[in-house]
Amino acid sequence: APGGRVVYMGDRKKALRHFANLGHKCPPETTPAEFFIDLVTIDTEDENQARLDTERIDYLARAFRAHQGAEMEKEVAAWVTPEPDRRKNNTNARRLRPFHRRLGALLIRSSRQNFRDVNVNLLRTISSLGLAKLFSELFSTVKQGHSAAKSASDRIALLSFGVINMAMM
């Protein structure tokens, strides 16, 4: 939303405790997701309630910035190193970490995600093997010196099917 602010970022298991410490305890018989949405929603139909909602959200955002400021700076510093600006002698100028370090971090993150999605990767492997078997069976009918026009439509349909399935994986 335009003008949106961050009121929490972190472990979902700690979110309820974070908001309870700020005076907003999740009521019984209310799911945490519903509670969080209600906590950051502004009632636009009632002017007084909208003002109270805005004040509550402002308070939550300020409290979050105060609580997380130092930790967020550490995380940002892990990706960006300060470099003085030679033209203005500005010590706040920053440059990106070397390409190989950023690429390494992305590869590690990607491999972790792939290990988490074992079922999806298994399904992708089975689909790929099935398509390979179909292709090998259909294209094995093409012999040296024989006309392939007879089965061209079958091959085009199979290739289209294979391309669409691989794109959707």
C-alpha angles and dihedrals in degrees: 000000000000110000091014120162134202113249098171139008122172146060111357090219090062096045097087091050091047093056093040089056087055092053099264109111119182108249118237115264090028122111115234092238092055090045092052092049092049090047094059100034122104118217101225096183096065114054096202093047090047089055091049091047091050092050091049092050091047089052092048092049093049091047091050093050091049092048099043102031098100094042093049090050089054092051093048090047089056090063101033129044123201117251122180116242104238094203098053100017087235111166092194094069112112137198131200123261115258115290095244092056093050091045091049091052091050092049091050091049091048094050091049090053091049092051089050092053098058095145093050092048091048090052091048091051093049091048092050092049091048092051091047090053091049092049093048092050095048097042094045088077091069107097130186110272097008124116113258094192091095094067099029094109091051091051093047091050092048093047091049090049091048094048093049092048093047091048091052093052 
